[in-house]
XYZ file of C-alpha atoms in Angstrom:
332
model
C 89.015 136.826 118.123
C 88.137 140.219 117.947
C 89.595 142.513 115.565
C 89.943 146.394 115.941
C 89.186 148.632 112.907
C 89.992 152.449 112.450
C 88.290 154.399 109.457
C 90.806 157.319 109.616
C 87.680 159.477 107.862
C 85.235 161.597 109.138
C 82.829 161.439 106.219
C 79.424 159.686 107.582
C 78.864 158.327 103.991
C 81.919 156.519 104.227
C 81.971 155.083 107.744
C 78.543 153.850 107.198
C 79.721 152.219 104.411
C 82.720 150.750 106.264
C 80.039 149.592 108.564
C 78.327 147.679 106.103
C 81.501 146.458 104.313
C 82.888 144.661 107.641
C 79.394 143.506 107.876
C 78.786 141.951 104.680
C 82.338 140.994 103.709
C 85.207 140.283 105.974
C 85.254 136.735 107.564
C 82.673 135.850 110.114
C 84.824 133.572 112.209
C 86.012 137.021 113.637
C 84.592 139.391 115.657
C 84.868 143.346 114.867
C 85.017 146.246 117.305
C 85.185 149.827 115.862
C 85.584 154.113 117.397
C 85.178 156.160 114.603
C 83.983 159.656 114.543
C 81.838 161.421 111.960
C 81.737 165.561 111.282
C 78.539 167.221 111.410
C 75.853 165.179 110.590
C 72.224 163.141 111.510
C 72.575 159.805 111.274
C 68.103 158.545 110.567
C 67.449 155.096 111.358
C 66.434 152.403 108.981
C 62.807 152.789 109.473
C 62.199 156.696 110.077
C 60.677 159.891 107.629
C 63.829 161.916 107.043
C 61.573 164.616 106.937
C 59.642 164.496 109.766
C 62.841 164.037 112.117
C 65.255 166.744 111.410
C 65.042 170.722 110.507
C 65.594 170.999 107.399
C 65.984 174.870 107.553
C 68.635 174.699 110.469
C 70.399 171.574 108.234
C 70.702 173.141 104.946
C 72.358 176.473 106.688
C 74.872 174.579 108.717
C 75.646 172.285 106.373
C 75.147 169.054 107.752
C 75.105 166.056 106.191
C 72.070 163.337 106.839
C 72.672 159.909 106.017
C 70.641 156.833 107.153
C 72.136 153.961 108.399
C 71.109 150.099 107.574
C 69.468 149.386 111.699
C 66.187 151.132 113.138
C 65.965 153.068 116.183
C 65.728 157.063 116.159
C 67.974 159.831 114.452
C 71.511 160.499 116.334
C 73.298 163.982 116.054
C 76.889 163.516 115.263
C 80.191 165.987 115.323
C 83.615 165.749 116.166
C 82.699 165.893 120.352
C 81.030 162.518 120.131
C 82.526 159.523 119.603
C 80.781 156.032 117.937
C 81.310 152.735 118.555
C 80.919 149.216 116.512
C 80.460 145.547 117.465
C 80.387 143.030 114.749
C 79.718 139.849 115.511
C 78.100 136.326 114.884
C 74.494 136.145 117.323
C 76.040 133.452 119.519
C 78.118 132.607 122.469
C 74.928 133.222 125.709
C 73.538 137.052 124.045
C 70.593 137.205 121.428
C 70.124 139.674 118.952
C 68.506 142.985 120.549
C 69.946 142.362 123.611
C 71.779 145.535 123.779
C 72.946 145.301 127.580
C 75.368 142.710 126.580
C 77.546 145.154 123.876
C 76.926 148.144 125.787
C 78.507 146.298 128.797
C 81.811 146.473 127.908
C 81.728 150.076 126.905
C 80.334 151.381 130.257
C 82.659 149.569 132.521
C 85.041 151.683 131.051
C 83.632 154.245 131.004
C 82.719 154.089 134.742
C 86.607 153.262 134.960
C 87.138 156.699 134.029
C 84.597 158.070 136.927
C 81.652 158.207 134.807
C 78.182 156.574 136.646
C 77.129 155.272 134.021
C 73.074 153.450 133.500
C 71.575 151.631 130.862
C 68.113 153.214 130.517
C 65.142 152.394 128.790
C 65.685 150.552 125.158
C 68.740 151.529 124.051
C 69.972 154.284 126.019
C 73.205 155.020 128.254
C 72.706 157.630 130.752
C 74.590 159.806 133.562
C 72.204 161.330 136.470
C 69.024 160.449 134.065
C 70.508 162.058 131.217
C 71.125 160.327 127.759
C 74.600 160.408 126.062
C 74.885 156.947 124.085
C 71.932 155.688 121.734
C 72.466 152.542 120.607
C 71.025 150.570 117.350
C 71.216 147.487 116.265
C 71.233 145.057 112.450
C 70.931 141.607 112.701
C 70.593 139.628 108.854
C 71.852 135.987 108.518
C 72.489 135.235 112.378
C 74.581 138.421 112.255
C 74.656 141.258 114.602
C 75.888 145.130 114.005
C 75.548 146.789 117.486
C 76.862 150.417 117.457
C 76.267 153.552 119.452
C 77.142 156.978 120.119
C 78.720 158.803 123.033
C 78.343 162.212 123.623
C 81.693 163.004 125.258
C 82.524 167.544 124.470
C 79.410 167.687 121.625
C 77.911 171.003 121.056
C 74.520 169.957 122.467
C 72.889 173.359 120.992
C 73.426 172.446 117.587
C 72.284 168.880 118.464
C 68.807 170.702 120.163
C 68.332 172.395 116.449
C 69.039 170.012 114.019
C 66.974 167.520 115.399
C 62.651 167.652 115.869
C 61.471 165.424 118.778
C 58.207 164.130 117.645
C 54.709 165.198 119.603
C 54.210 161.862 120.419
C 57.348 161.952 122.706
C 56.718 165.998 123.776
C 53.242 164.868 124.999
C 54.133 161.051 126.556
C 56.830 162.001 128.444
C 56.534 165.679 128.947
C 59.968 166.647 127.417
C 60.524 170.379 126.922
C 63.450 169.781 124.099
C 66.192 167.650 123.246
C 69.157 169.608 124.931
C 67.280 169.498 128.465
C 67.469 165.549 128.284
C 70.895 164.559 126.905
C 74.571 165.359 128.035
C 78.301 165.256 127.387
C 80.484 163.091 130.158
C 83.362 165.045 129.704
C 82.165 167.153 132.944
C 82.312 163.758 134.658
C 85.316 162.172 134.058
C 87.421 162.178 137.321
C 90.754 163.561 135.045
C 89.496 165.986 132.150
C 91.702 164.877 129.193
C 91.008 165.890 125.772
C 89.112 163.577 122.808
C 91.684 162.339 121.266
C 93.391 161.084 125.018
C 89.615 159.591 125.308
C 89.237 157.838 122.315
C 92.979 156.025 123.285
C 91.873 155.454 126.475
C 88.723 153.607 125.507
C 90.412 151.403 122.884
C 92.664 150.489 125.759
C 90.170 149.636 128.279
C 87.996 147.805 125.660
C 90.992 145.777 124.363
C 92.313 144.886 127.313
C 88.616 143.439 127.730
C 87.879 141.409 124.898
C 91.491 140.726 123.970
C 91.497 142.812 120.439
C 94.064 142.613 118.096
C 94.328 145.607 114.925
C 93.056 145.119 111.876
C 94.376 147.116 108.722
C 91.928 147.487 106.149
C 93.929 146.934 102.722
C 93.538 149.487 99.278
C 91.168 146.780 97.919
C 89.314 146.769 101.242
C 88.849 150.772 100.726
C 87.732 150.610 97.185
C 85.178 148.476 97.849
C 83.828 150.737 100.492
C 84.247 153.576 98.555
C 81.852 152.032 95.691
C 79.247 151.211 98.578
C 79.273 154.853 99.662
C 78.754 156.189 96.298
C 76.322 153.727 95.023
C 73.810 153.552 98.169
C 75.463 155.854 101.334
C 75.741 159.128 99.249
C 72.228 158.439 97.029
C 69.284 160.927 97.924
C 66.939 157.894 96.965
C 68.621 156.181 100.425
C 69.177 159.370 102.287
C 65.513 160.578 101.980
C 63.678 158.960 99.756
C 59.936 160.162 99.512
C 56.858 159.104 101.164
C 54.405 157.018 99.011
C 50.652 158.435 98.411
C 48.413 157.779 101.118
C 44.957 158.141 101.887
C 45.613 157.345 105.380
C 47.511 157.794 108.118
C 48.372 155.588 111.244
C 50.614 156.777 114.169
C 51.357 155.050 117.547
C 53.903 155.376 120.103
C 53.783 151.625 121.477
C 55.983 151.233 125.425
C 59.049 149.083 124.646
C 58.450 149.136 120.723
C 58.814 152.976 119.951
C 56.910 155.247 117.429
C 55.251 153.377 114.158
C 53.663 155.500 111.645
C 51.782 153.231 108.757
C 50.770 155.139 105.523
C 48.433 153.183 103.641
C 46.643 153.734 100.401
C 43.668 152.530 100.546
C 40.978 152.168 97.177
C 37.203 153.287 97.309
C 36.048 149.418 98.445
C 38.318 149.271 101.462
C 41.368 147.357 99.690
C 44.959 148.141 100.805
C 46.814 149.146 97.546
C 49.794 149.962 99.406
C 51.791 151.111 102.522
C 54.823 151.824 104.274
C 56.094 151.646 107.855
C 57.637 154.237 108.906
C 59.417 154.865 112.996
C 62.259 154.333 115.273
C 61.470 150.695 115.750
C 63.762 147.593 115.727
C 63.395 145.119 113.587
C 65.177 141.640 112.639
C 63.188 142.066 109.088
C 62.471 144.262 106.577
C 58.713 145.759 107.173
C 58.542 146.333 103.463
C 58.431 142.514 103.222
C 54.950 142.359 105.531
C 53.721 145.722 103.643
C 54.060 143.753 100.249
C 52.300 140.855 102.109
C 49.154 143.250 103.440
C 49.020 144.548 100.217
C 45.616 143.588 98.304
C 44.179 142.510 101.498
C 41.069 144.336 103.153
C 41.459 146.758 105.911
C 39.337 144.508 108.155
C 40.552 141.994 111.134
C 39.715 138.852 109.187
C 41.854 139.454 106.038
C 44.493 140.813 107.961
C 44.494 137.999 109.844
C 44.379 135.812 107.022
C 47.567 137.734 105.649
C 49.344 137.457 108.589
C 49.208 133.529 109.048
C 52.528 131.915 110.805
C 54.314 135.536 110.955
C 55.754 136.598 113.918
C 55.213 140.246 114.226
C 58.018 140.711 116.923
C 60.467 139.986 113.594
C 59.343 143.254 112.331
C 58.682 145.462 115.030
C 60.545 144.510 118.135
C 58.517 143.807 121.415
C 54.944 143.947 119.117
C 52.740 141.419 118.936
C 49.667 140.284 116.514
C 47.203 142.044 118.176
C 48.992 145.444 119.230
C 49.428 145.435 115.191
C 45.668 144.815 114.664
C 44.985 148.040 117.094
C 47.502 150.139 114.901
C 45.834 149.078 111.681
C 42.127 149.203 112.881
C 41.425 151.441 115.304
């Protein structure tokens, strides 16, 4: 059964942390489906370099919060014109984890119920006439999966165009001129213009009357608990930012179907990896810190990496990678 959840907040800190709490702690024989909405803020994926994805000038005066969420994928751009969405659910019944067509499927038939022609593009996107307005991410742990997305329905896209820094990588692959030329709002293409709030009732009702949802009310005990996970990791710099480790060297790749890796290693005087980090808008169904305390000690050189790397499947870290596209990143 799937059970519908409503944060009533707008505070990113929280709703991630309501995120994680259905996640972690409400019963798995049920399914979850959320629409929540967050104020001004960049959501950074699991993975990514707070600081090399937003601008931190334009942040600072406009007062928007950053907060980075538990799955990979790139930074989203959040305000009270886009609306988010949430599937929690066991990694069973005929979809796999990272298949993203199957939870954005429900979503976009209603949203082409509405008049919207909607496309799934590329990894993760949703798009109208080429343009993105839904990124979607994904956390799977335990034979769990946390799907959830945005959609860009009356967003102020110029805010969105300033807060966030496309990388070079994707400036000089794919020839974009800035973020606001390559996303939209639907609202212009909904066949009855209706206000946000008419929206967001609309979609619950389409949705539900798809998968048969039922409400769930979160209980006081429920909200404490999520309250203590958005003070103790949600609203902690250490999370939010965090700090890049010393490096001697830097590695940065954007791989087609992967996304952008960036590997900062340390590496001592005899060739000997002290340390690293990955850093990106990747997927993964594990942690790369795990494989980064694995590589460390080893030699930067094809046979010791290989050695290190005996009976791991490098698709678990970085989806759609494979042993030897990780060699090429590391060596070359």
């Amino acid at each position: 059964m799937v059970h519908y959840i409503e944060s009533g907040q707008t505070d990113p800190r929280w709703n991630l942390a309501l995120e994680q709490f259905v996640f972690d702690a409400l019963p798995r024989e049920n399914s979850y489906f959320m629409l929540w909405q967050n104020h001004n803020s960049i959501i950074i994926g699991k993975h990514q370099n707070t600081s090399e994805e937003i601008n931190a000038a334009f942040v600072k005066e406009r007062e928007i919060s950053v907060v980075r969420r538990l799955s990979g994928g790139g930074a989203v751009y959040h305000d009270l014109g886009n609306i988010n969405f949430t599937f929690i659910s066991d990694v069973a019944g005929g979809h796999a984890a990272l298949d993203f067509e199957f939870f954005c499927r429900p979503v976009s038939e209603a949203l082409r119920s509405f008049g919207v022609p909607v496309e799934l593009s590329g990894r993760n996107d949703m798009t109208v006439e080429g343009k993105k307005f839904s990124g979607n991410a994904q956390y799977v742990k335990q034979n769990r999966v946390m799907h959830h997305g945005t959609i860009l329905y009356d967003s102020d896209l110029s805010v969105l165009s300033q807060a966030l820094k496309p990388g070079d990588d994707k400036i000089l692959s794919r020839g974009i001129k800035s973020v606001q030329s390559r996303v939209t709002n639907i609202r212009p293409y909904m066949k009855s213009d209706i206000a946000m709030s008419d929206f967001w009732a609309a979609l619950k009702g389409q949705i539900g009357a798809a998968l048969g949802m039922v409400d769930f009310q979160l209980t006081a005990a429920h909200r404490d608990a999520v309250g203590v996970l958005c003070e103790e990791r949600y609203s902690r710099w250490s999370w939010n930012y965090g700090g890049s480790p010393p490096h001697s060297l830097r590695k940065a790749r954007r791989i087609e179907g992967c996304g952008k890796i960036e590997v900062l290693l340390d590496i001592a005087g005899e060739g000997r990896i002290n340390g690293l980090a990955f850093y990106g808008d990747f997927f993964s169904n594990r942690d790369p810190a795990d494989l980064a305390a694995r590589l460390t000690g080893r030699y930067l050189n094809r046979d010791d990496i290989m050695a290190a790397l005996a009976g791991e499947d490098i698709g678990q870290y970085f989806h759609a990678l494979d042993t030897e596209g990780f060699l090429s990143l590391l060596l070359e």
